[in-house]
mmCIF file of N, CA and C in Angstrom:
data_model
loop_
_atom_site.group_PDB
_atom_site.id
_atom_site.type_symbol
_atom_site.label_atom_id
_atom_site.label_comp_id
_atom_site.label_asym_id
_atom_site.label_seq_id
_atom_site.Cartn_x
_atom_site.Cartn_y
_atom_site.Cartn_z
ATOM 1 N N MET A 1 -85.193 117.189 -170.648
ATOM 2 C CA MET A 1 -86.126 116.335 -169.964
ATOM 3 C C MET A 1 -85.464 115.024 -169.569
ATOM 4 N N SER A 2 -84.616 114.538 -170.441
ATOM 5 C CA SER A 2 -83.946 113.281 -170.121
ATOM 6 C C SER A 2 -82.631 113.559 -169.421
ATOM 7 N N CYS A 3 -82.179 112.593 -168.674
ATOM 8 C CA CYS A 3 -80.915 112.761 -167.968
ATOM 9 C C CYS A 3 -79.771 112.138 -168.740
ATOM 10 N N CYS A 4 -80.092 111.333 -169.706
ATOM 11 C CA CYS A 4 -79.049 110.590 -170.402
ATOM 12 C C CYS A 4 -79.214 110.751 -171.907
ATOM 13 N N TYR A 5 -78.114 110.672 -172.600
ATOM 14 C CA TYR A 5 -78.154 110.709 -174.055
ATOM 15 C C TYR A 5 -78.099 109.290 -174.584
ATOM 16 N N TYR A 6 -78.875 109.031 -175.597
ATOM 17 C CA TYR A 6 -78.848 107.736 -176.255
ATOM 18 C C TYR A 6 -78.355 107.968 -177.676
ATOM 19 N N PRO A 7 -77.071 107.779 -177.912
ATOM 20 C CA PRO A 7 -76.520 108.100 -179.232
ATOM 21 C C PRO A 7 -77.150 107.247 -180.321
ATOM 22 N N LEU A 8 -77.349 107.894 -181.442
ATOM 23 C CA LEU A 8 -77.865 107.166 -182.590
ATOM 24 C C LEU A 8 -76.733 106.358 -183.203
ATOM 25 N N PRO A 9 -77.041 105.215 -183.788
ATOM 26 C CA PRO A 9 -75.982 104.413 -184.404
ATOM 27 C C PRO A 9 -75.254 105.200 -185.482
ATOM 28 N N VAL A 10 -73.947 105.008 -185.581
ATOM 29 C CA VAL A 10 -73.123 105.747 -186.537
ATOM 30 C C VAL A 10 -73.614 105.525 -187.957
ATOM 31 N N GLU A 11 -73.974 104.297 -188.297
ATOM 32 C CA GLU A 11 -74.405 104.018 -189.666
ATOM 33 C C GLU A 11 -75.689 104.772 -190.005
ATOM 34 N N PHE A 12 -76.462 105.146 -188.982
ATOM 35 C CA PHE A 12 -77.697 105.893 -189.202
ATOM 36 C C PHE A 12 -77.397 107.291 -189.729
ATOM 37 N N MET A 13 -76.290 107.867 -189.302
ATOM 38 C CA MET A 13 -75.944 109.240 -189.664
ATOM 39 C C MET A 13 -74.747 109.321 -190.605
ATOM 40 N N LYS A 14 -74.278 108.213 -191.101
ATOM 41 C CA LYS A 14 -73.025 108.161 -191.841
ATOM 42 C C LYS A 14 -73.023 109.014 -193.107
ATOM 43 N N HIS A 15 -74.074 108.977 -193.896
ATOM 44 C CA HIS A 15 -74.060 109.591 -195.219
ATOM 45 C C HIS A 15 -74.972 110.808 -195.310
ATOM 46 N N THR A 16 -75.113 111.517 -194.234
ATOM 47 C CA THR A 16 -75.987 112.686 -194.279
ATOM 48 C C THR A 16 -75.446 113.789 -193.377
ATOM 49 N N THR A 17 -75.755 115.012 -193.751
ATOM 50 C CA THR A 17 -75.391 116.153 -192.903
ATOM 51 C C THR A 17 -76.623 116.687 -192.184
ATOM 52 N N GLU A 18 -77.764 116.115 -192.504
ATOM 53 C CA GLU A 18 -79.014 116.553 -191.904
ATOM 54 C C GLU A 18 -79.218 115.859 -190.554
ATOM 55 N N ILE A 19 -79.720 116.624 -189.594
ATOM 56 C CA ILE A 19 -79.993 116.058 -188.268
ATOM 57 C C ILE A 19 -81.329 115.327 -188.326
ATOM 58 N N PRO A 20 -81.359 114.070 -187.932
ATOM 59 C CA PRO A 20 -82.610 113.299 -187.962
ATOM 60 C C PRO A 20 -83.656 113.915 -187.031
ATOM 61 N N PRO A 21 -84.941 113.786 -187.379
ATOM 62 C CA PRO A 21 -86.008 114.365 -186.551
ATOM 63 C C PRO A 21 -85.964 113.907 -185.095
ATOM 64 N N LYS A 22 -85.654 112.634 -184.863
ATOM 65 C CA LYS A 22 -85.598 112.131 -183.487
ATOM 66 C C LYS A 22 -84.501 112.847 -182.697
ATOM 67 N N ALA A 23 -83.359 113.071 -183.349
ATOM 68 C CA ALA A 23 -82.257 113.779 -182.691
ATOM 69 C C ALA A 23 -82.634 115.230 -182.432
ATOM 70 N N LYS A 24 -83.355 115.848 -183.375
ATOM 71 C CA LYS A 24 -83.802 117.235 -183.186
ATOM 72 C C LYS A 24 -84.707 117.336 -181.958
ATOM 73 N N LEU A 25 -85.628 116.383 -181.827
ATOM 74 C CA LEU A 25 -86.528 116.395 -180.668
ATOM 75 C C LEU A 25 -85.757 116.254 -179.362
ATOM 76 N N LEU A 26 -84.763 115.370 -179.358
ATOM 77 C CA LEU A 26 -83.945 115.201 -178.157
ATOM 78 C C LEU A 26 -83.191 116.483 -177.828
ATOM 79 N N LEU A 27 -82.669 117.147 -178.857
ATOM 80 C CA LEU A 27 -81.942 118.402 -178.638
ATOM 81 C C LEU A 27 -82.865 119.492 -178.111
ATOM 82 N N VAL A 28 -84.061 119.579 -178.672
ATOM 83 C CA VAL A 28 -85.024 120.589 -178.212
ATOM 84 C C VAL A 28 -85.407 120.320 -176.761
ATOM 85 N N ASP A 29 -85.694 119.061 -176.433
ATOM 86 C CA ASP A 29 -86.037 118.714 -175.050
ATOM 87 C C ASP A 29 -84.900 119.064 -174.097
ATOM 88 N N GLU A 30 -83.685 118.739 -174.494
ATOM 89 C CA GLU A 30 -82.520 119.008 -173.639
ATOM 90 C C GLU A 30 -82.307 120.506 -173.468
ATOM 91 N N LYS A 31 -82.494 121.257 -174.553
ATOM 92 C CA LYS A 31 -82.335 122.718 -174.487
ATOM 93 C C LYS A 31 -83.370 123.319 -173.533
ATOM 94 N N GLU A 32 -84.617 122.874 -173.652
ATOM 95 C CA GLU A 32 -85.668 123.387 -172.769
ATOM 96 C C GLU A 32 -85.383 123.038 -171.315
ATOM 97 N N ASP A 33 -84.894 121.837 -171.072
ATOM 98 C CA ASP A 33 -84.549 121.414 -169.719
ATOM 99 C C ASP A 33 -83.421 122.280 -169.157
ATOM 100 N N LEU A 34 -82.409 122.529 -169.965
ATOM 101 C CA LEU A 34 -81.291 123.373 -169.519
ATOM 102 C C LEU A 34 -81.743 124.802 -169.254
ATOM 103 N N GLU A 35 -82.649 125.320 -170.082
ATOM 104 C CA GLU A 35 -83.163 126.677 -169.867
ATOM 105 C C GLU A 35 -83.933 126.764 -168.552
ATOM 106 N N ARG A 36 -84.743 125.729 -168.244
ATOM 107 C CA ARG A 36 -85.477 125.718 -166.969
ATOM 108 C C ARG A 36 -84.514 125.666 -165.783
ATOM 109 N N LYS A 37 -83.491 124.832 -165.905
ATOM 110 C CA LYS A 37 -82.509 124.730 -164.821
ATOM 111 C C LYS A 37 -81.756 126.042 -164.640
ATOM 112 N N MET A 38 -81.401 126.690 -165.753
ATOM 113 C CA MET A 38 -80.677 127.955 -165.667
ATOM 114 C C MET A 38 -81.551 129.032 -165.019
ATOM 115 N N GLN A 39 -82.823 129.066 -165.385
ATOM 116 C CA GLN A 39 -83.737 130.033 -164.786
ATOM 117 C C GLN A 39 -83.881 129.772 -163.286
ATOM 118 N N SER A 40 -83.976 128.522 -162.900
ATOM 119 C CA SER A 40 -84.072 128.167 -161.485
ATOM 120 C C SER A 40 -82.817 128.593 -160.728
ATOM 121 N N LEU A 41 -81.657 128.376 -161.334
ATOM 122 C CA LEU A 41 -80.403 128.797 -160.699
ATOM 123 C C LEU A 41 -80.325 130.313 -160.561
ATOM 124 N N GLN A 42 -80.812 131.033 -161.568
ATOM 125 C CA GLN A 42 -80.804 132.495 -161.486
ATOM 126 C C GLN A 42 -81.681 132.977 -160.334
ATOM 127 N N VAL A 43 -82.827 132.342 -160.136
ATOM 128 C CA VAL A 43 -83.714 132.694 -159.018
ATOM 129 C C VAL A 43 -83.010 132.416 -157.692
ATOM 130 N N GLU A 44 -82.341 131.273 -157.586
ATOM 131 C CA GLU A 44 -81.615 130.929 -156.358
ATOM 132 C C GLU A 44 -80.490 131.924 -156.084
ATOM 133 N N ILE A 45 -79.792 132.353 -157.118
ATOM 134 C CA ILE A 45 -78.711 133.333 -156.951
ATOM 135 C C ILE A 45 -79.274 134.649 -156.434
ATOM 136 N N ILE A 46 -80.391 135.086 -156.986
ATOM 137 C CA ILE A 46 -81.014 136.340 -156.541
ATOM 138 C C ILE A 46 -81.447 136.225 -155.080
ATOM 139 N N LYS A 47 -82.064 135.094 -154.714
ATOM 140 C CA LYS A 47 -82.475 134.890 -153.313
ATOM 141 C C LYS A 47 -81.265 134.921 -152.384
ATOM 142 N N HIS A 48 -80.190 134.263 -152.784
ATOM 143 C CA HIS A 48 -78.966 134.231 -151.979
ATOM 144 C C HIS A 48 -78.413 135.644 -151.799
ATOM 145 N N GLN A 49 -78.395 136.434 -152.872
ATOM 146 C CA GLN A 49 -77.895 137.807 -152.781
ATOM 147 C C GLN A 49 -78.765 138.645 -151.853
ATOM 148 N N GLN A 50 -80.083 138.445 -151.912
ATOM 149 C CA GLN A 50 -80.985 139.204 -151.043
ATOM 150 C C GLN A 50 -80.764 138.853 -149.575
ATOM 151 N N VAL A 51 -80.585 137.576 -149.280
ATOM 152 C CA VAL A 51 -80.321 137.154 -147.896
ATOM 153 C C VAL A 51 -78.997 137.736 -147.421
ATOM 154 N N LYS A 52 -77.987 137.700 -148.276
ATOM 155 C CA LYS A 52 -76.676 138.240 -147.919
ATOM 156 C C LYS A 52 -76.769 139.734 -147.614
ATOM 157 N N GLU A 53 -77.492 140.479 -148.453
ATOM 158 C CA GLU A 53 -77.653 141.917 -148.221
ATOM 159 C C GLU A 53 -78.398 142.184 -146.916
ATOM 160 N N THR A 54 -79.413 141.391 -146.621
ATOM 161 C CA THR A 54 -80.163 141.549 -145.374
ATOM 162 C C THR A 54 -79.263 141.302 -144.171
ATOM 163 N N LEU A 55 -78.451 140.256 -144.234
ATOM 164 C CA LEU A 55 -77.524 139.970 -143.134
ATOM 165 C C LEU A 55 -76.511 141.093 -142.951
ATOM 166 N N LEU A 56 -75.996 141.617 -144.046
ATOM 167 C CA LEU A 56 -75.029 142.716 -143.943
ATOM 168 C C LEU A 56 -75.662 143.955 -143.330
ATOM 169 N N ARG A 57 -76.923 144.256 -143.723
ATOM 170 C CA ARG A 57 -77.616 145.412 -143.133
ATOM 171 C C ARG A 57 -77.840 145.196 -141.640
ATOM 172 N N SER A 58 -78.243 143.985 -141.266
ATOM 173 C CA SER A 58 -78.474 143.686 -139.846
ATOM 174 C C SER A 58 -77.191 143.845 -139.047
ATOM 175 N N ARG A 59 -76.112 143.319 -139.573
ATOM 176 C CA ARG A 59 -74.833 143.438 -138.859
ATOM 177 C C ARG A 59 -74.386 144.887 -138.749
ATOM 178 N N SER A 60 -74.640 145.680 -139.778
ATOM 179 C CA SER A 60 -74.212 147.081 -139.720
ATOM 180 C C SER A 60 -74.960 147.839 -138.630
ATOM 181 N N VAL A 61 -76.138 147.361 -138.249
ATOM 182 C CA VAL A 61 -76.905 147.978 -137.162
ATOM 183 C C VAL A 61 -76.513 147.364 -135.820
ATOM 184 N N LEU A 62 -76.343 146.045 -135.778
ATOM 185 C CA LEU A 62 -76.107 145.352 -134.511
ATOM 186 C C LEU A 62 -74.668 145.453 -134.014
ATOM 187 N N GLU A 63 -73.704 145.444 -134.909
ATOM 188 C CA GLU A 63 -72.288 145.459 -134.491
ATOM 189 C C GLU A 63 -71.934 146.688 -133.648
ATOM 190 N N PRO A 64 -72.283 147.900 -134.077
ATOM 191 C CA PRO A 64 -71.881 149.070 -133.278
ATOM 192 C C PRO A 64 -72.799 149.382 -132.096
ATOM 193 N N ALA A 65 -73.872 148.620 -131.907
ATOM 194 C CA ALA A 65 -74.807 148.903 -130.812
ATOM 195 C C ALA A 65 -74.077 148.827 -129.469
ATOM 196 N N PRO A 66 -74.290 149.814 -128.585
ATOM 197 C CA PRO A 66 -73.603 149.817 -127.297
ATOM 198 C C PRO A 66 -74.153 148.765 -126.324
ATOM 199 N N ASP A 67 -75.376 148.326 -126.548
ATOM 200 C CA ASP A 67 -75.997 147.335 -125.667
ATOM 201 C C ASP A 67 -75.792 145.928 -126.226
ATOM 202 N N PRO A 68 -75.722 144.939 -125.328
ATOM 203 C CA PRO A 68 -75.573 143.553 -125.797
ATOM 204 C C PRO A 68 -76.790 143.101 -126.610
ATOM 205 N N VAL A 69 -76.517 142.419 -127.694
ATOM 206 C CA VAL A 69 -77.574 141.842 -128.524
ATOM 207 C C VAL A 69 -77.238 140.369 -128.732
ATOM 208 N N VAL A 70 -78.178 139.505 -128.377
ATOM 209 C CA VAL A 70 -77.996 138.063 -128.559
ATOM 210 C C VAL A 70 -79.183 137.555 -129.372
ATOM 211 N N VAL A 71 -78.886 136.819 -130.438
ATOM 212 C CA VAL A 71 -79.930 136.250 -131.289
ATOM 213 C C VAL A 71 -79.865 134.733 -131.151
ATOM 214 N N TYR A 72 -81.020 134.137 -130.858
ATOM 215 C CA TYR A 72 -81.120 132.680 -130.712
ATOM 216 C C TYR A 72 -81.844 132.094 -131.918
ATOM 217 N N ASP A 73 -81.478 130.867 -132.288
ATOM 218 C CA ASP A 73 -82.227 130.187 -133.343
ATOM 219 C C ASP A 73 -83.444 129.501 -132.733
ATOM 220 N N VAL A 74 -84.230 128.812 -133.547
ATOM 221 C CA VAL A 74 -85.473 128.203 -133.056
ATOM 222 C C VAL A 74 -85.231 127.105 -132.029
ATOM 223 N N ALA A 75 -84.032 126.546 -132.003
ATOM 224 C CA ALA A 75 -83.697 125.503 -131.022
ATOM 225 C C ALA A 75 -83.163 126.093 -129.725
ATOM 226 N N GLY A 76 -83.080 127.432 -129.655
ATOM 227 C CA GLY A 76 -82.581 128.074 -128.449
ATOM 228 C C GLY A 76 -81.069 128.178 -128.388
ATOM 229 N N ILE A 77 -80.409 127.920 -129.488
ATOM 230 C CA ILE A 77 -78.944 128.014 -129.551
ATOM 231 C C ILE A 77 -78.564 129.408 -130.032
ATOM 232 N N ILE A 78 -77.524 129.963 -129.430
ATOM 233 C CA ILE A 78 -77.086 131.303 -129.810
ATOM 234 C C ILE A 78 -76.591 131.281 -131.252
ATOM 235 N N ALA A 79 -77.205 132.137 -132.070
ATOM 236 C CA ALA A 79 -76.831 132.232 -133.479
ATOM 237 C C ALA A 79 -75.926 133.438 -133.723
ATOM 238 N N TYR A 80 -76.045 134.465 -132.860
ATOM 239 C CA TYR A 80 -75.251 135.682 -133.052
ATOM 240 C C TYR A 80 -75.195 136.454 -131.747
ATOM 241 N N THR A 81 -74.038 137.038 -131.473
ATOM 242 C CA THR A 81 -73.901 138.025 -130.397
ATOM 243 C C THR A 81 -73.054 139.165 -130.929
ATOM 244 N N ASN A 82 -73.373 140.365 -130.487
ATOM 245 C CA ASN A 82 -72.573 141.504 -130.944
ATOM 246 C C ASN A 82 -71.392 141.731 -129.989
ATOM 247 N N PRO A 83 -70.452 142.583 -130.369
ATOM 248 C CA PRO A 83 -69.274 142.821 -129.528
ATOM 249 C C PRO A 83 -69.610 143.318 -128.120
ATOM 250 N N ALA A 84 -70.707 144.064 -127.973
ATOM 251 C CA ALA A 84 -71.076 144.557 -126.642
ATOM 252 C C ALA A 84 -71.397 143.397 -125.701
ATOM 253 N N ASP A 85 -71.939 142.329 -126.218
ATOM 254 C CA ASP A 85 -72.220 141.160 -125.387
ATOM 255 C C ASP A 85 -70.918 140.532 -124.907
ATOM 256 N N PHE A 86 -69.936 140.432 -125.788
ATOM 257 C CA PHE A 86 -68.634 139.892 -125.387
ATOM 258 C C PHE A 86 -68.005 140.752 -124.296
ATOM 259 N N ARG A 87 -68.104 142.074 -124.459
ATOM 260 C CA ARG A 87 -67.524 142.968 -123.450
ATOM 261 C C ARG A 87 -68.212 142.774 -122.105
ATOM 262 N N MET A 88 -69.531 142.584 -122.117
ATOM 263 C CA MET A 88 -70.271 142.393 -120.876
ATOM 264 C C MET A 88 -69.873 141.064 -120.222
ATOM 265 N N VAL A 89 -69.740 140.021 -121.012
ATOM 266 C CA VAL A 89 -69.383 138.705 -120.475
ATOM 267 C C VAL A 89 -67.976 138.735 -119.894
ATOM 268 N N LEU A 90 -67.054 139.417 -120.552
ATOM 269 C CA LEU A 90 -65.658 139.447 -120.110
ATOM 270 C C LEU A 90 -65.431 140.351 -118.902
ATOM 271 N N SER A 91 -66.350 141.280 -118.651
ATOM 272 C CA SER A 91 -66.122 142.197 -117.515
ATOM 273 C C SER A 91 -66.712 141.695 -116.228
#
């Protein structure tokens, strides 16, 4: 939950091997925060893999197509053309 660690004074922990309750709470909070971040990253990785697979499937269909295929983005800029489009432009 916190972004920063606030170390306990050395003299506070000097003569004990037991973790103070305040430190335990900080560790638990930090662990929970790291678990949430890790879960979020795992979701992002899965989404990225799904997008990559979709793009690869699209290319496997569009690349060998004998007819020109041009894909524009929302701004009207060409985002993709297949090899047939290049052949048409060059001829």
